[in-house]
């Protein structure tokens, strides 16, 4: 009885582990099959997108800049060249070339024009998706199985000559970072990058506090030219251009210059000094200096130009050379 019953339980127990071992082997084979597909996926994403600010600006215009940073991964065992390209899509308010900021605190809402550029000289506009502007891109070469970071400079400009309500202005933008990559030292083209479906997005703002105030736009030099002697008077003019909001009273004063003596204006040079004077009128009878001899007026939301009438009276000059002076223009409003 013992001889016939003993082997039977052993035969029943032994086959059980075999399916479990097969299942484990099957799962490992599935993992090995999935890993190469994951390794082929490359990623780049925006790490930080700046808030671009013009600070406190006025109708004379302003510039600003900021830096967008990004990170890219290389999951392959080969060196890759990434092409990263950036577009900035306006949310509120809309518009590209020019873009606009909005002042919500006034009724109706006021808008202030500005633009974004890919270069500090403000010649390459930074476009939005579908705007048709040149692609703003950069190249990042990555070693095998590595991670690298990069950055893109954004340059902003607020054009001069805008007359809008004073207050705080803001523009809301979605920054879109696209990327394409290939093995070796040659990166995909900007067009390939722009057409890529791989993208990372980030919220960006542009801000300014705008003061609709007076400003001097130009002050030209007063050049009396070249002479061999000053046996007779020399006369010349220059111009001061200013801009003030409508109804704003303004006052323009000229100081006596850097080389004045006893209230008399003088140019300095190799032979000492040459006296001269500035006037408010073409007859050169009304001296233009500090108060009470200022020029006054009222702004009309346009550029107003004032003529400076200069005269060098006849006088002896001790030595030839270049004679000059610096006069400070002060605009009060």
PDB file of C-alpha atoms in Angstrom, residues 81-324:
ATOM      1  CA  UNK A  81      21.462  68.052 -32.579  1.00  0.00           C
ATOM      2  CA  UNK A  82      18.266  69.736 -31.402  1.00  0.00           C
ATOM      3  CA  UNK A  83      16.677  72.677 -33.216  1.00  0.00           C
ATOM      4  CA  UNK A  84      14.503  74.665 -30.807  1.00  0.00           C
ATOM      5  CA  UNK A  85      12.188  77.388 -32.181  1.00  0.00           C
ATOM      6  CA  UNK A  86       9.944  79.904 -30.428  1.00  0.00           C
ATOM      7  CA  UNK A  87       6.692  81.635 -31.326  1.00  0.00           C
ATOM      8  CA  UNK A  88       4.720  83.929 -29.026  1.00  0.00           C
ATOM      9  CA  UNK A  89       0.975  83.825 -29.563  1.00  0.00           C
ATOM     10  CA  UNK A  90      -1.066  86.830 -28.352  1.00  0.00           C
ATOM     11  CA  UNK A  91      -3.975  86.017 -26.068  1.00  0.00           C
ATOM     12  CA  UNK A  92      -5.357  89.311 -24.726  1.00  0.00           C
ATOM     13  CA  UNK A  93      -5.384  91.577 -26.603  1.00  0.00           C
ATOM     14  CA  UNK A  94      -4.732  90.123 -30.072  1.00  0.00           C
ATOM     15  CA  UNK A  95      -2.451  91.377 -32.788  1.00  0.00           C
ATOM     16  CA  UNK A  96       1.102  90.967 -34.086  1.00  0.00           C
ATOM     17  CA  UNK A  97       3.157  93.709 -35.792  1.00  0.00           C
ATOM     18  CA  UNK A  98       2.186  95.643 -33.828  1.00  0.00           C
ATOM     19  CA  UNK A  99       1.269  93.774 -30.678  1.00  0.00           C
ATOM     20  CA  UNK A 100      -0.853  95.590 -28.112  1.00  0.00           C
ATOM     21  CA  UNK A 101      -1.133  96.042 -24.365  1.00  0.00           C
ATOM     22  CA  UNK A 102      -4.452  96.963 -22.776  1.00  0.00           C
ATOM     23  CA  UNK A 103      -5.395  99.315 -19.940  1.00  0.00           C
ATOM     24  CA  UNK A 104      -8.485  97.797 -18.292  1.00  0.00           C
ATOM     25  CA  UNK A 105      -9.013 100.691 -15.845  1.00  0.00           C
ATOM     26  CA  UNK A 106     -10.333 103.242 -18.370  1.00  0.00           C
ATOM     27  CA  UNK A 107     -13.559 103.262 -20.390  1.00  0.00           C
ATOM     28  CA  UNK A 108     -13.319 102.605 -23.243  1.00  0.00           C
ATOM     29  CA  UNK A 109     -10.225 100.435 -22.760  1.00  0.00           C
ATOM     30  CA  UNK A 110      -6.990 102.026 -24.010  1.00  0.00           C
ATOM     31  CA  UNK A 111      -4.392 100.197 -26.111  1.00  0.00           C
ATOM     32  CA  UNK A 112      -0.638 100.711 -26.336  1.00  0.00           C
ATOM     33  CA  UNK A 113       1.408  99.340 -29.269  1.00  0.00           C
ATOM     34  CA  UNK A 114       4.652  97.408 -28.860  1.00  0.00           C
ATOM     35  CA  UNK A 115       6.602  94.639 -30.622  1.00  0.00           C
ATOM     36  CA  UNK A 116       8.830  91.674 -29.751  1.00  0.00           C
ATOM     37  CA  UNK A 117      12.087  90.917 -31.557  1.00  0.00           C
ATOM     38  CA  UNK A 118      14.614  88.100 -31.847  1.00  0.00           C
ATOM     39  CA  UNK A 119      17.605  90.471 -31.925  1.00  0.00           C
ATOM     40  CA  UNK A 120      18.760  93.473 -29.864  1.00  0.00           C
ATOM     41  CA  UNK A 121      18.763  95.788 -32.903  1.00  0.00           C
ATOM     42  CA  UNK A 122      14.970  95.284 -33.199  1.00  0.00           C
ATOM     43  CA  UNK A 123      15.006  94.246 -36.855  1.00  0.00           C
ATOM     44  CA  UNK A 124      13.748  90.612 -36.718  1.00  0.00           C
ATOM     45  CA  UNK A 125      10.182  90.486 -35.472  1.00  0.00           C
ATOM     46  CA  UNK A 126       9.283  87.570 -33.222  1.00  0.00           C
ATOM     47  CA  UNK A 127       6.096  86.195 -34.726  1.00  0.00           C
ATOM     48  CA  UNK A 128       3.155  84.028 -33.700  1.00  0.00           C
ATOM     49  CA  UNK A 129       1.903  80.755 -35.189  1.00  0.00           C
ATOM     50  CA  UNK A 130       0.772  81.467 -38.736  1.00  0.00           C
ATOM     51  CA  UNK A 131       1.985  85.093 -38.749  1.00  0.00           C
ATOM     52  CA  UNK A 132       4.522  84.413 -41.515  1.00  0.00           C
ATOM     53  CA  UNK A 133       7.511  85.985 -39.744  1.00  0.00           C
ATOM     54  CA  UNK A 134      10.992  84.371 -39.920  1.00  0.00           C
ATOM     55  CA  UNK A 135      11.458  81.465 -37.506  1.00  0.00           C
ATOM     56  CA  UNK A 136      13.293  82.382 -34.294  1.00  0.00           C
ATOM     57  CA  UNK A 137      15.395  79.337 -33.406  1.00  0.00           C
ATOM     58  CA  UNK A 138      18.575  78.104 -31.755  1.00  0.00           C
ATOM     59  CA  UNK A 139      20.592  74.868 -31.909  1.00  0.00           C
ATOM     60  CA  UNK A 140      21.543  72.648 -28.977  1.00  0.00           C
ATOM     61  CA  UNK A 141      23.993  69.736 -29.476  1.00  0.00           C
ATOM     62  CA  UNK A 142      23.586  66.994 -26.877  1.00  0.00           C
ATOM     63  CA  UNK A 143      25.826  64.104 -25.857  1.00  0.00           C
ATOM     64  CA  UNK A 144      24.525  60.562 -25.577  1.00  0.00           C
ATOM     65  CA  UNK A 145      22.089  59.865 -22.733  1.00  0.00           C
ATOM     66  CA  UNK A 146      22.334  63.463 -21.562  1.00  0.00           C
ATOM     67  CA  UNK A 147      20.376  66.542 -20.580  1.00  0.00           C
ATOM     68  CA  UNK A 148      21.225  70.132 -21.512  1.00  0.00           C
ATOM     69  CA  UNK A 149      19.743  73.580 -20.993  1.00  0.00           C
ATOM     70  CA  UNK A 150      19.586  76.590 -23.298  1.00  0.00           C
ATOM     71  CA  UNK A 151      18.143  80.078 -23.481  1.00  0.00           C
ATOM     72  CA  UNK A 152      16.621  82.522 -25.961  1.00  0.00           C
ATOM     73  CA  UNK A 153      16.782  86.315 -25.562  1.00  0.00           C
ATOM     74  CA  UNK A 154      13.535  88.243 -26.199  1.00  0.00           C
ATOM     75  CA  UNK A 155      13.801  91.958 -26.984  1.00  0.00           C
ATOM     76  CA  UNK A 156      10.851  94.350 -26.683  1.00  0.00           C
ATOM     77  CA  UNK A 157      10.330  97.882 -27.971  1.00  0.00           C
ATOM     78  CA  UNK A 158       7.632 100.444 -27.224  1.00  0.00           C
ATOM     79  CA  UNK A 159       7.554 102.943 -30.144  1.00  0.00           C
ATOM     80  CA  UNK A 160       7.698 106.657 -29.400  1.00  0.00           C
ATOM     81  CA  UNK A 161       4.944 109.113 -30.230  1.00  0.00           C
ATOM     82  CA  UNK A 162       1.977 107.272 -28.682  1.00  0.00           C
ATOM     83  CA  UNK A 163      -0.528 109.457 -26.862  1.00  0.00           C
ATOM     84  CA  UNK A 164      -2.880 107.314 -24.786  1.00  0.00           C
ATOM     85  CA  UNK A 165      -4.393 107.413 -21.333  1.00  0.00           C
ATOM     86  CA  UNK A 166      -1.940 107.134 -18.460  1.00  0.00           C
ATOM     87  CA  UNK A 167      -2.065 103.964 -16.377  1.00  0.00           C
ATOM     88  CA  UNK A 168      -0.998 100.302 -16.217  1.00  0.00           C
ATOM     89  CA  UNK A 169      -0.951  98.253 -19.421  1.00  0.00           C
ATOM     90  CA  UNK A 170      -0.591  94.480 -19.859  1.00  0.00           C
ATOM     91  CA  UNK A 171      -0.412  91.942 -22.693  1.00  0.00           C
ATOM     92  CA  UNK A 172      -0.992  88.205 -22.167  1.00  0.00           C
ATOM     93  CA  UNK A 173       0.923  85.756 -24.376  1.00  0.00           C
ATOM     94  CA  UNK A 174       1.366  82.006 -24.784  1.00  0.00           C
ATOM     95  CA  UNK A 175       5.001  81.137 -25.516  1.00  0.00           C
ATOM     96  CA  UNK A 176       5.231  78.022 -27.741  1.00  0.00           C
ATOM     97  CA  UNK A 177       8.548  76.134 -27.878  1.00  0.00           C
ATOM     98  CA  UNK A 178       8.829  73.549 -30.663  1.00  0.00           C
ATOM     99  CA  UNK A 179      11.735  71.187 -31.225  1.00  0.00           C
ATOM    100  CA  UNK A 180      13.115  68.703 -33.742  1.00  0.00           C
ATOM    101  CA  UNK A 181      16.255  66.575 -33.545  1.00  0.00           C
ATOM    102  CA  UNK A 182      18.480  64.297 -35.584  1.00  0.00           C
ATOM    103  CA  UNK A 183      21.681  62.347 -35.041  1.00  0.00           C
ATOM    104  CA  UNK A 184      25.047  63.857 -35.898  1.00  0.00           C
ATOM    105  CA  UNK A 185      26.279  67.425 -35.984  1.00  0.00           C
ATOM    106  CA  UNK A 186      23.687  68.881 -38.372  1.00  0.00           C
ATOM    107  CA  UNK A 187      20.472  70.149 -36.782  1.00  0.00           C
ATOM    108  CA  UNK A 188      17.083  70.145 -38.518  1.00  0.00           C
ATOM    109  CA  UNK A 189      16.235  73.331 -40.421  1.00  0.00           C
ATOM    110  CA  UNK A 190      14.194  76.158 -38.837  1.00  0.00           C
ATOM    111  CA  UNK A 191      11.319  75.198 -41.141  1.00  0.00           C
ATOM    112  CA  UNK A 192      11.432  71.577 -39.945  1.00  0.00           C
ATOM    113  CA  UNK A 193      11.404  72.778 -36.370  1.00  0.00           C
ATOM    114  CA  UNK A 194       8.440  75.108 -36.968  1.00  0.00           C
ATOM    115  CA  UNK A 195       6.490  72.241 -38.571  1.00  0.00           C
ATOM    116  CA  UNK A 196       7.194  69.872 -35.677  1.00  0.00           C
ATOM    117  CA  UNK A 197       4.235  68.657 -33.662  1.00  0.00           C
ATOM    118  CA  UNK A 198       6.310  68.481 -30.477  1.00  0.00           C
ATOM    119  CA  UNK A 199       5.786  71.607 -28.359  1.00  0.00           C
ATOM    120  CA  UNK A 200       5.932  73.034 -24.857  1.00  0.00           C
ATOM    121  CA  UNK A 201       3.844  76.080 -23.840  1.00  0.00           C
ATOM    122  CA  UNK A 202       4.206  78.674 -21.105  1.00  0.00           C
ATOM    123  CA  UNK A 203       2.301  81.795 -19.987  1.00  0.00           C
ATOM    124  CA  UNK A 204       4.105  85.124 -20.528  1.00  0.00           C
ATOM    125  CA  UNK A 205       3.187  88.758 -19.765  1.00  0.00           C
ATOM    126  CA  UNK A 206       4.354  92.133 -21.056  1.00  0.00           C
ATOM    127  CA  UNK A 207       3.760  95.109 -18.736  1.00  0.00           C
ATOM    128  CA  UNK A 208       4.353  98.842 -18.431  1.00  0.00           C
ATOM    129  CA  UNK A 209       3.228 101.782 -16.344  1.00  0.00           C
ATOM    130  CA  UNK A 210       2.616 104.509 -18.917  1.00  0.00           C
ATOM    131  CA  UNK A 211       2.776 108.214 -18.097  1.00  0.00           C
ATOM    132  CA  UNK A 212       1.407 110.494 -20.807  1.00  0.00           C
ATOM    133  CA  UNK A 213       3.875 113.254 -20.031  1.00  0.00           C
ATOM    134  CA  UNK A 214       6.053 115.823 -21.786  1.00  0.00           C
ATOM    135  CA  UNK A 215       9.414 114.915 -23.271  1.00  0.00           C
ATOM    136  CA  UNK A 216      12.136 116.393 -25.501  1.00  0.00           C
ATOM    137  CA  UNK A 217      12.461 114.327 -28.672  1.00  0.00           C
ATOM    138  CA  UNK A 218      15.413 116.163 -30.312  1.00  0.00           C
ATOM    139  CA  UNK A 219      17.841 119.019 -29.642  1.00  0.00           C
ATOM    140  CA  UNK A 220      20.117 119.681 -32.614  1.00  0.00           C
ATOM    141  CA  UNK A 221      23.635 121.133 -32.438  1.00  0.00           C
ATOM    142  CA  UNK A 222      24.212 124.836 -33.088  1.00  0.00           C
ATOM    143  CA  UNK A 223      27.138 124.875 -35.532  1.00  0.00           C
ATOM    144  CA  UNK A 224      28.578 128.250 -36.530  1.00  0.00           C
ATOM    145  CA  UNK A 225      30.765 126.631 -39.183  1.00  0.00           C
ATOM    146  CA  UNK A 226      34.407 127.263 -40.081  1.00  0.00           C
ATOM    147  CA  UNK A 227      35.839 130.796 -40.261  1.00  0.00           C
ATOM    148  CA  UNK A 228      39.314 132.272 -40.694  1.00  0.00           C
ATOM    149  CA  UNK A 229      38.567 135.277 -38.486  1.00  0.00           C
ATOM    150  CA  UNK A 230      35.681 136.896 -36.628  1.00  0.00           C
ATOM    151  CA  UNK A 231      35.793 140.394 -38.065  1.00  0.00           C
ATOM    152  CA  UNK A 232      31.992 140.268 -38.364  1.00  0.00           C
ATOM    153  CA  UNK A 233      29.213 138.472 -36.519  1.00  0.00           C
ATOM    154  CA  UNK A 234      28.298 134.851 -37.329  1.00  0.00           C
ATOM    155  CA  UNK A 235      24.673 133.679 -36.971  1.00  0.00           C
ATOM    156  CA  UNK A 236      23.111 130.228 -37.027  1.00  0.00           C
ATOM    157  CA  UNK A 237      20.053 128.355 -35.738  1.00  0.00           C
ATOM    158  CA  UNK A 238      19.251 125.006 -34.137  1.00  0.00           C
ATOM    159  CA  UNK A 239      15.988 123.320 -33.082  1.00  0.00           C
ATOM    160  CA  UNK A 240      14.439 121.814 -29.962  1.00  0.00           C
ATOM    161  CA  UNK A 241      11.474 119.474 -30.504  1.00  0.00           C
ATOM    162  CA  UNK A 242       9.153 118.564 -27.643  1.00  0.00           C
ATOM    163  CA  UNK A 243       5.913 116.681 -27.138  1.00  0.00           C
ATOM    164  CA  UNK A 244       3.276 117.330 -24.464  1.00  0.00           C
ATOM    165  CA  UNK A 245      -0.305 116.104 -23.940  1.00  0.00           C
ATOM    166  CA  UNK A 246      -3.059 118.497 -25.003  1.00  0.00           C
ATOM    167  CA  UNK A 247      -3.611 121.332 -22.514  1.00  0.00           C
ATOM    168  CA  UNK A 248      -0.321 120.788 -20.637  1.00  0.00           C
ATOM    169  CA  UNK A 249       1.543 124.044 -19.958  1.00  0.00           C
ATOM    170  CA  UNK A 250       5.300 123.767 -20.565  1.00  0.00           C
ATOM    171  CA  UNK A 251       8.426 125.902 -20.084  1.00  0.00           C
ATOM    172  CA  UNK A 252      11.813 125.457 -21.796  1.00  0.00           C
ATOM    173  CA  UNK A 253      14.968 127.001 -20.284  1.00  0.00           C
ATOM    174  CA  UNK A 254      18.583 127.023 -21.493  1.00  0.00           C
ATOM    175  CA  UNK A 255      21.400 127.368 -19.013  1.00  0.00           C
ATOM    176  CA  UNK A 256      24.479 129.526 -19.643  1.00  0.00           C
ATOM    177  CA  UNK A 257      26.659 126.590 -20.680  1.00  0.00           C
ATOM    178  CA  UNK A 258      29.769 124.940 -19.264  1.00  0.00           C
ATOM    179  CA  UNK A 259      32.180 127.878 -19.774  1.00  0.00           C
ATOM    180  CA  UNK A 260      30.081 130.938 -18.861  1.00  0.00           C
ATOM    181  CA  UNK A 261      31.633 133.880 -17.052  1.00  0.00           C
ATOM    182  CA  UNK A 262      29.477 136.462 -15.273  1.00  0.00           C
ATOM    183  CA  UNK A 263      26.363 135.248 -17.109  1.00  0.00           C
ATOM    184  CA  UNK A 264      28.053 135.502 -20.522  1.00  0.00           C
ATOM    185  CA  UNK A 265      28.093 132.347 -22.639  1.00  0.00           C
ATOM    186  CA  UNK A 266      31.480 131.271 -23.993  1.00  0.00           C
ATOM    187  CA  UNK A 267      32.937 128.491 -26.127  1.00  0.00           C
ATOM    188  CA  UNK A 268      36.289 127.102 -24.983  1.00  0.00           C
ATOM    189  CA  UNK A 269      39.190 126.225 -27.289  1.00  0.00           C
ATOM    190  CA  UNK A 270      42.978 126.376 -27.805  1.00  0.00           C
ATOM    191  CA  UNK A 271      43.096 130.169 -27.705  1.00  0.00           C
ATOM    192  CA  UNK A 272      40.915 130.587 -24.622  1.00  0.00           C
ATOM    193  CA  UNK A 273      37.280 131.522 -25.180  1.00  0.00           C
ATOM    194  CA  UNK A 274      34.913 132.874 -27.844  1.00  0.00           C
ATOM    195  CA  UNK A 275      31.785 134.677 -26.619  1.00  0.00           C
ATOM    196  CA  UNK A 276      28.357 133.927 -28.107  1.00  0.00           C
ATOM    197  CA  UNK A 277      24.660 134.344 -27.279  1.00  0.00           C
ATOM    198  CA  UNK A 278      21.340 132.485 -27.766  1.00  0.00           C
ATOM    199  CA  UNK A 279      18.005 134.172 -28.486  1.00  0.00           C
ATOM    200  CA  UNK A 280      14.296 133.387 -28.618  1.00  0.00           C
ATOM    201  CA  UNK A 281      13.582 135.572 -31.675  1.00  0.00           C
ATOM    202  CA  UNK A 282      14.998 135.888 -35.185  1.00  0.00           C
ATOM    203  CA  UNK A 283      15.870 139.584 -34.590  1.00  0.00           C
ATOM    204  CA  UNK A 284      18.098 138.349 -31.754  1.00  0.00           C
ATOM    205  CA  UNK A 285      16.840 140.887 -29.259  1.00  0.00           C
ATOM    206  CA  UNK A 286      15.345 138.483 -26.653  1.00  0.00           C
ATOM    207  CA  UNK A 287      18.019 136.494 -24.853  1.00  0.00           C
ATOM    208  CA  UNK A 288      17.159 132.865 -24.097  1.00  0.00           C
ATOM    209  CA  UNK A 289      18.546 131.753 -20.782  1.00  0.00           C
ATOM    210  CA  UNK A 290      17.139 130.813 -17.401  1.00  0.00           C
ATOM    211  CA  UNK A 291      13.925 132.267 -15.940  1.00  0.00           C
ATOM    212  CA  UNK A 292      12.410 134.752 -16.629  1.00  0.00           C
ATOM    213  CA  UNK A 293      13.711 134.367 -20.195  1.00  0.00           C
ATOM    214  CA  UNK A 294      12.272 130.867 -20.841  1.00  0.00           C
ATOM    215  CA  UNK A 295      10.120 129.883 -23.810  1.00  0.00           C
ATOM    216  CA  UNK A 296       6.584 128.863 -22.781  1.00  0.00           C
ATOM    217  CA  UNK A 297       3.636 127.193 -24.451  1.00  0.00           C
ATOM    218  CA  UNK A 298       0.833 124.616 -24.211  1.00  0.00           C
ATOM    219  CA  UNK A 299       0.940 121.015 -25.465  1.00  0.00           C
ATOM    220  CA  UNK A 300      -1.378 119.824 -28.239  1.00  0.00           C
ATOM    221  CA  UNK A 301      -0.526 116.070 -28.424  1.00  0.00           C
ATOM    222  CA  UNK A 302       1.872 116.681 -31.321  1.00  0.00           C
ATOM    223  CA  UNK A 303       5.560 117.483 -31.755  1.00  0.00           C
ATOM    224  CA  UNK A 304       6.240 121.210 -31.265  1.00  0.00           C
ATOM    225  CA  UNK A 305       9.518 122.668 -32.544  1.00  0.00           C
ATOM    226  CA  UNK A 306      11.287 125.684 -31.069  1.00  0.00           C
ATOM    227  CA  UNK A 307      14.039 127.533 -32.973  1.00  0.00           C
ATOM    228  CA  UNK A 308      17.194 128.611 -31.139  1.00  0.00           C
ATOM    229  CA  UNK A 309      18.777 131.717 -32.714  1.00  0.00           C
ATOM    230  CA  UNK A 310      22.529 131.929 -32.096  1.00  0.00           C
ATOM    231  CA  UNK A 311      25.054 134.705 -32.704  1.00  0.00           C
ATOM    232  CA  UNK A 312      28.837 134.974 -32.344  1.00  0.00           C
ATOM    233  CA  UNK A 313      29.689 138.692 -32.296  1.00  0.00           C
ATOM    234  CA  UNK A 314      32.816 140.068 -33.962  1.00  0.00           C
ATOM    235  CA  UNK A 315      35.842 139.571 -31.715  1.00  0.00           C
ATOM    236  CA  UNK A 316      39.520 138.741 -31.714  1.00  0.00           C
ATOM    237  CA  UNK A 317      40.561 135.079 -31.484  1.00  0.00           C
ATOM    238  CA  UNK A 318      43.952 134.290 -29.965  1.00  0.00           C
ATOM    239  CA  UNK A 319      44.597 130.923 -31.668  1.00  0.00           C
ATOM    240  CA  UNK A 320      42.976 128.743 -34.350  1.00  0.00           C
ATOM    241  CA  UNK A 321      41.211 125.492 -33.395  1.00  0.00           C
ATOM    242  CA  UNK A 322      37.846 124.052 -32.428  1.00  0.00           C
ATOM    243  CA  UNK A 323      35.779 125.966 -29.868  1.00  0.00           C
ATOM    244  CA  UNK A 324      32.703 124.447 -28.235  1.00  0.00           C
TER     245      UNK A 324
END
